[in-house]
Coordinates of C-alpha atoms and ligand atoms in Angstrom, one line a residue:
M8 CA -13.9 -2.3 -17.6
D9 CA -14.3 -4.1 -21.2
K10 CA -11.5 -6.7 -21.6
R11 CA -9.8 -4.7 -24.6
A12 CA -9.9 -1.4 -22.3
K13 CA -6.1 0.2 -22.4
I14 CA -5.2 0.5 -18.6
F15 CA -2.0 2.1 -17.2
V16 CA -0.8 0.8 -13.8
A17 CA 1.5 3.2 -12.7
G18 CA 4.0 1.3 -9.9
H19 CA 3.4 -2.0 -11.6
R20 CA 7.0 -3.3 -10.5
G21 CA 6.0 -2.7 -6.6
M22 CA 3.9 -4.9 -4.2
V23 CA 0.4 -3.5 -4.9
G24 CA 1.2 -2.4 -8.8
S25 CA 2.3 -6.3 -9.6
A26 CA -0.5 -7.7 -8.0
I27 CA -2.9 -6.0 -10.0
V28 CA -1.0 -6.7 -13.2
R29 CA -1.4 -10.2 -11.8
E30 CA -5.2 -9.5 -11.2
L31 CA -5.9 -7.9 -14.3
Q32 CA -4.2 -10.6 -16.4
R33 CA -5.9 -13.5 -14.4
Q34 CA -9.0 -11.8 -15.4
G35 CA -8.4 -11.4 -19.2
Y36 CA -7.1 -8.0 -19.5
G37 CA -4.8 -8.0 -22.2
N38 CA -3.9 -4.3 -23.2
L39 CA -1.8 -3.3 -20.3
V40 CA 0.4 0.0 -20.6
L41 CA 3.7 -0.3 -17.7
R42 CA 6.7 2.0 -17.5
T43 CA 9.3 1.4 -15.0
R44 CA 10.8 4.1 -13.7
Q45 CA 13.7 4.3 -16.0
E46 CA 11.5 4.3 -18.8
L47 CA 8.8 7.0 -17.1
D48 CA 9.8 9.1 -14.2
L49 CA 6.1 9.9 -12.7
T50 CA 8.1 12.6 -10.6
D51 CA 8.7 14.5 -14.0
Q52 CA 5.5 16.5 -14.9
R53 CA 6.5 17.1 -18.7
A54 CA 7.3 13.4 -19.4
V55 CA 4.0 12.2 -17.5
C56 CA 2.2 15.0 -19.7
E57 CA 3.6 13.9 -22.9
F58 CA 3.3 10.0 -21.8
F59 CA -0.5 10.5 -21.2
G60 CA -0.6 12.2 -24.5
R61 CA 1.0 9.7 -26.6
E62 CA -0.8 6.8 -24.9
R63 CA -4.2 7.7 -23.9
P64 CA -4.8 4.6 -21.6
E65 CA -8.6 4.5 -20.8
Y66 CA -8.5 3.5 -17.5
V67 CA -5.9 4.3 -14.6
F68 CA -4.4 2.6 -11.2
V69 CA -2.7 5.1 -9.4
A70 CA -0.2 2.4 -7.3
A71 CA 3.3 4.3 -7.4
A72 CA 3.9 5.9 -4.5
R73 CA 7.1 6.4 -1.9
V74 CA 6.1 4.0 0.8
G75 CA 8.1 2.6 3.9
G76 CA 7.2 1.4 7.7
I77 CA 7.4 3.6 10.6
W78 CA 11.3 4.1 10.6
A79 CA 11.3 5.5 6.9
N80 CA 8.6 7.6 7.4
S81 CA 10.0 9.0 10.6
T82 CA 13.5 9.6 9.4
R83 CA 12.9 10.6 5.6
P84 CA 10.3 13.0 5.8
A85 CA 11.4 15.3 2.8
E86 CA 11.1 12.3 0.4
F87 CA 7.9 11.2 1.8
I88 CA 6.0 14.5 1.2
Y89 CA 7.5 15.6 -1.8
E90 CA 7.6 12.3 -4.2
N91 CA 4.2 11.5 -3.2
L92 CA 3.1 15.0 -3.9
A93 CA 5.0 15.1 -7.5
I94 CA 3.6 11.6 -8.9
Q95 CA 0.2 12.2 -7.3
N96 CA 0.1 15.3 -9.1
N97 CA 1.5 14.6 -12.1
V98 CA -0.7 11.0 -12.9
I99 CA -4.2 12.9 -11.7
D100 CA -3.7 15.8 -13.7
G101 CA -2.4 14.1 -16.5
A102 CA -5.3 11.5 -16.7
Y103 CA -7.8 14.2 -17.0
R104 CA -5.6 16.0 -20.1
A105 CA -6.1 12.9 -21.3
G106 CA -9.3 12.1 -21.0
V107 CA -9.0 8.9 -18.7
R108 CA -12.7 7.7 -18.1
K109 CA -11.6 6.5 -15.0
L110 CA -8.9 6.4 -12.4
L111 CA -8.4 4.3 -8.8
F112 CA -5.9 6.3 -6.7
L113 CA -4.8 4.2 -3.5
G114 CA -4.4 6.2 -0.2
S115 CA -4.1 4.6 3.2
S116 CA -5.5 3.9 6.5
C117 CA -2.7 6.1 7.9
I118 CA -4.8 9.5 6.8
Y119 CA -7.1 9.3 9.7
P120 CA -6.3 11.5 12.5
R121 CA -4.3 9.3 15.3
E122 CA -7.0 9.8 18.1
A123 CA -10.3 9.1 16.0
P124 CA -12.8 6.6 17.3
Q125 CA -12.1 2.6 16.1
P126 CA -12.9 1.6 13.8
L127 CA -12.0 4.0 11.2
K128 CA -14.8 5.2 9.0
E129 CA -14.4 6.9 6.1
E130 CA -16.1 10.1 7.4
Y131 CA -13.3 10.5 10.0
L132 CA -10.8 12.1 7.5
L133 CA -9.8 15.3 8.4
A134 CA -11.6 15.1 11.6
G135 CA -8.2 15.3 13.9
R136 CA -4.3 15.4 13.5
P137 CA -2.5 12.8 11.9
E138 CA -0.4 10.4 13.8
P139 CA 3.3 12.4 13.7
T140 CA 5.6 9.2 12.7
N141 CA 3.6 9.4 9.4
Q142 CA 2.3 12.9 9.6
W143 CA 4.1 13.6 6.0
Y144 CA 3.0 10.4 4.1
A145 CA -0.2 11.3 5.4
V146 CA -0.5 14.8 4.2
A147 CA 0.3 13.7 0.7
K148 CA -2.2 11.1 0.6
I149 CA -4.8 13.6 1.9
A150 CA -3.7 15.9 -1.0
G151 CA -4.3 13.3 -3.4
I152 CA -7.5 12.0 -2.3
K153 CA -8.7 16.0 -2.5
L154 CA -7.4 15.8 -6.0
C155 CA -9.5 13.3 -6.8
Q156 CA -12.3 15.2 -5.5
A157 CA -11.6 18.7 -6.7
Y158 CA -11.4 17.0 -10.4
R159 CA -14.5 15.1 -10.4
R160 CA -16.5 17.9 -8.4
Q161 CA -15.1 20.7 -11.1
Y162 CA -14.3 18.7 -14.5
G163 CA -16.5 15.8 -13.8
C164 CA -13.7 13.0 -13.7
D165 CA -14.7 9.5 -12.4
F166 CA -11.8 9.5 -10.4
I167 CA -12.1 7.6 -6.9
A168 CA -9.9 7.0 -4.0
A169 CA -9.5 3.4 -1.6
M170 CA -7.7 3.3 1.5
P171 CA -6.1 0.1 2.0
T172 CA -5.2 -1.2 5.5
N173 CA -1.4 -2.4 6.1
L174 CA -0.1 -4.5 3.2
Y175 CA 2.2 -7.3 2.5
G176 CA 2.5 -10.0 0.3
I177 CA 4.8 -10.8 -2.7
N178 CA 7.4 -8.6 -4.0
D179 CA 7.5 -7.0 -0.2
N180 CA 10.3 -4.4 0.6
Y181 CA 13.0 -6.2 3.3
D182 CA 15.4 -3.4 4.1
P183 CA 15.7 -3.3 8.0
D184 CA 15.3 0.3 7.5
G185 CA 13.1 0.5 5.3
S186 CA 10.3 -2.2 5.1
H187 CA 7.0 -2.7 6.9
V188 CA 6.6 -4.8 9.9
I189 CA 5.6 -8.4 8.4
P190 CA 8.4 -8.1 6.2
A191 CA 10.8 -7.0 8.8
L192 CA 9.5 -9.9 11.2
L193 CA 9.6 -12.3 8.5
R194 CA 13.4 -11.5 7.8
K195 CA 14.9 -11.0 11.4
F196 CA 13.0 -14.3 12.2
H197 CA 14.6 -15.8 9.4
E198 CA 18.3 -15.1 9.8
A199 CA 17.8 -15.6 13.8
K200 CA 16.9 -19.2 12.7
L201 CA 19.7 -19.5 10.4
G202 CA 22.1 -18.0 12.9
G203 CA 20.6 -19.8 15.9
Q204 CA 20.6 -16.5 17.6
P205 CA 18.6 -16.7 21.2
A206 CA 16.2 -13.6 20.9
V207 CA 14.6 -11.6 18.1
T208 CA 13.9 -8.1 19.0
V209 CA 10.7 -6.2 17.8
W210 CA 10.5 -2.4 17.8
G211 CA 8.1 -0.8 20.6
S212 CA 6.0 -2.2 23.2
G213 CA 4.4 -4.8 21.2
R214 CA 0.8 -3.6 22.3
P215 CA 0.1 -1.6 19.1
R216 CA -2.7 -3.0 17.1
R217 CA -2.9 -3.5 13.2
E218 CA -5.1 -5.1 10.6
F219 CA -3.3 -6.6 7.9
L220 CA -4.2 -7.2 3.9
Y221 CA -2.5 -9.7 1.7
A222 CA -1.7 -7.6 -1.5
D223 CA -3.3 -9.6 -4.2
D224 CA -6.7 -9.2 -2.0
L225 CA -6.3 -5.8 -2.0
A226 CA -6.1 -5.7 -6.1
R227 CA -9.0 -7.8 -6.0
A228 CA -10.4 -5.1 -4.4
C229 CA -9.4 -2.3 -7.1
L230 CA -10.9 -4.0 -10.3
F231 CA -14.2 -4.2 -8.1
L232 CA -14.0 -0.5 -7.2
I233 CA -13.5 0.5 -10.8
D234 CA -16.3 -1.6 -11.9
N235 CA -18.8 -0.9 -8.8
Y236 CA -17.9 2.5 -7.4
S237 CA -18.2 6.0 -8.5
E238 CA -18.6 8.6 -5.6
E239 CA -16.4 11.4 -4.1
E240 CA -16.5 9.6 -0.9
I241 CA -13.2 7.2 0.1
I242 CA -13.7 4.0 0.6
N243 CA -12.0 1.7 3.1
V244 CA -10.5 -1.7 2.2
G245 CA -9.4 -4.1 4.6
W246 CA -10.7 -7.2 7.2
G247 CA -12.0 -4.9 9.8
R248 CA -9.8 -7.1 12.5
D249 CA -6.3 -6.2 13.8
L250 CA -4.4 -8.0 16.4
A251 CA -1.4 -6.9 18.7
I252 CA 2.5 -6.5 17.2
A253 CA 3.1 -9.1 19.9
E254 CA 0.7 -11.9 18.5
L255 CA 1.8 -11.0 15.1
A256 CA 4.8 -11.5 16.2
G257 CA 4.5 -15.0 17.4
L258 CA 2.6 -16.0 14.7
V259 CA 5.7 -15.1 12.3
A260 CA 8.0 -17.2 14.4
E261 CA 5.8 -20.0 14.2
I262 CA 5.5 -19.8 10.4
V263 CA 9.3 -19.4 10.3
G264 CA 10.0 -22.2 12.5
Y265 CA 12.1 -20.2 15.2
G266 CA 12.0 -21.1 18.8
G267 CA 13.8 -18.5 20.7
E268 CA 12.6 -15.3 22.9
I269 CA 10.7 -12.2 21.5
V270 CA 12.4 -9.3 23.4
F271 CA 10.9 -5.3 22.7
D272 CA 12.6 -2.6 22.2
T273 CA 10.8 0.9 23.7
D274 CA 13.3 3.0 22.1
K275 CA 11.9 2.4 19.1
P276 CA 8.1 4.0 18.0
D277 CA 5.0 2.4 18.4
G278 CA 3.1 5.0 16.2
M279 CA -0.4 4.9 16.3
M280 CA -2.0 2.6 19.1
L281 CA -5.0 1.4 17.4
K282 CA -5.9 1.6 13.5
R283 CA -8.8 -0.7 12.1
L284 CA -10.9 0.2 9.8
D285 CA -14.6 0.2 9.3
V286 CA -15.3 -2.0 6.3
S287 CA -19.1 -1.8 5.9
R288 CA -19.4 0.4 2.5
I289 CA -17.5 -2.1 0.7
T290 CA -18.8 -5.5 2.0
A291 CA -22.1 -3.8 1.7
L292 CA -21.0 -3.8 -2.0
G293 CA -20.1 -7.3 -2.2
W294 CA -16.7 -7.6 -1.5
R295 CA -15.0 -9.4 1.0
P296 CA -11.1 -10.7 1.0
L297 CA -9.9 -14.0 0.7
V298 CA -6.4 -14.8 2.0
G299 CA -6.2 -14.8 5.8
L300 CA -3.5 -13.8 7.7
R301 CA -2.1 -17.2 8.6
E302 CA -2.6 -18.3 5.0
G303 CA -0.6 -15.0 3.8
L304 CA 2.2 -14.9 5.6
Q305 CA 3.3 -18.1 4.8
L306 CA 2.8 -17.2 1.0
A307 CA 4.6 -14.2 2.0
Y308 CA 7.3 -15.9 3.7
D309 CA 7.8 -18.5 0.7
D310 CA 8.0 -15.5 -2.0
M311 CA 10.9 -14.0 0.5
L312 CA 12.7 -17.5 0.3
R313 CA 12.2 -17.9 -3.5
R314 CA 13.4 -14.3 -4.1
L315 CA 16.4 -14.9 -1.6
V316 CA 17.4 -18.4 -4.0
F317 CA 18.3 -15.7 -6.7
E318 CA 18.9 -12.4 -5.2
Q319 CA 20.6 -10.7 -2.2
W320 CA 18.7 -8.7 0.6
H321 CA 19.9 -5.2 -0.9
D322 CA 17.8 -6.4 -4.2
L323 CA 14.9 -7.2 -1.7
S324 CA 15.0 -3.6 -0.8
P325 CA 13.6 -1.4 -3.7
A326 CA 14.2 2.2 -3.6
R327 CA 10.3 3.1 -4.0
Q328 CA 7.7 0.6 -3.7
P329 CA 3.7 1.1 -4.6
G330 CA 1.6 2.2 -1.5
M331 CA 0.5 2.1 1.4
Ligands
GFB28 O1 4.6 -1.7 10.0 P1 5.1 -0.3 10.4 O2 6.4 -0.2 10.0 O3 3.7 0.9 10.4 O4 5.0 -0.7 11.8 P2 2.4 1.5 10.8 C1 3.9 -1.4 12.5 C2 3.9 -1.4 13.9 O5 5.3 -2.4 14.0 C3 4.7 -0.5 14.9 C4 6.2 -2.5 15.5 O6 4.3 -0.3 16.0 C5 6.1 -0.8 15.0 O7 7.1 0.2 16.1 N1 7.2 -2.8 14.4 C6 7.9 -3.8 15.6 C7 7.9 -2.9 13.9 N2 9.1 -4.5 15.1 C8 8.9 -3.7 14.0 C9 10.2 -3.9 12.7 O8 11.1 -3.8 12.7 N3 10.1 -3.3 11.3 C10 8.9 -2.1 12.2 N4 8.9 -1.5 10.4 N5 8.2 -2.0 12.6 C11 3.1 2.7 8.2 C12 3.2 4.4 8.2 O9 2.9 2.8 10.0 O10 1.8 2.2 8.2 C13 3.0 4.5 6.7 O11 4.4 4.5 8.7 C14 1.8 3.3 6.0 O12 2.8 5.8 6.2 C15 1.8 2.1 6.6 O13 0.7 4.4 6.1 C16 1.1 1.5 6.3 O14 1.6 0.8 10.9 O15 3.1 2.2 11.9

């Protein structure tokens, strides 16, 4: 990308979009087009079409999505399937009509079949049924991948799709019912420490394993892929290393400084037991993550504390986050 290129980051207020904007600015890209949800509703086809016709960006990062943790995914299926389908239909088709030079669509590791072999290779897409707790989100994201592939085949658009592993970082969502596991645990252990609570409850058995990537590492990967990847095939972004949720809970307790007991609520879902990405394709291109889990958790905790000084918990729970 030329440093003067006009770049639209869809979803720039959420965790992933804001990380992409930070990275673009850090690398000296100054011609960014950004719209809040109030300024441009991405589920509104006409508004999105008009926006693209008027602004004519050259590059697009699709980081806007309805995202959430396991509980939000399983209890609000209509929002997860409808809003994601609408946003990606409008943005991808609008980008094609406006002659965008390159677009990067963000999917998620949950697009892979529940029973797929580990680690998850890109070719396992659609080789089996998705995990039931997030099937609605997965089906929408798979449709987004297929849109990019179809527009490439029929219209020759340079639209690529990256599949990040579970993400965390600055600007995360801390709503207890909507959040992913890392912000949920940071908040639970922090509140338990302040309140002197003897135990913290962690959902599920603690046995599922997850891989976590710091959002700023994903942002670096997105810029890297825009410059170095132009294939129809999807591409995974992660570490290729995972840990059990019980181990993660221990690590978060240590970082927060909580010394009480950790108990597991097996009435809550485990979701996929294993979800580790095969990252050989992106590492062969020369990209690697930089922020390890312990360091990233400390940075995320510092961000949570900083935001809490100025805001209340309900302000740390945005309705729509970019996503995975
Ligand atoms: O992060 P999480 O909600 O997403 O949950 P998924 C990961 C694991 O952490 C699950 C456990 O086994 C949860 O049961 N867990 C333990 C908790 N305590 C908590 C807690 O307090 N809150 C939460 N949220 N989890 C999501 C998908 O699946 O992953 C999305 O639903 C998306 O569609 C995202 O793909 C990346 O990894 O299970």
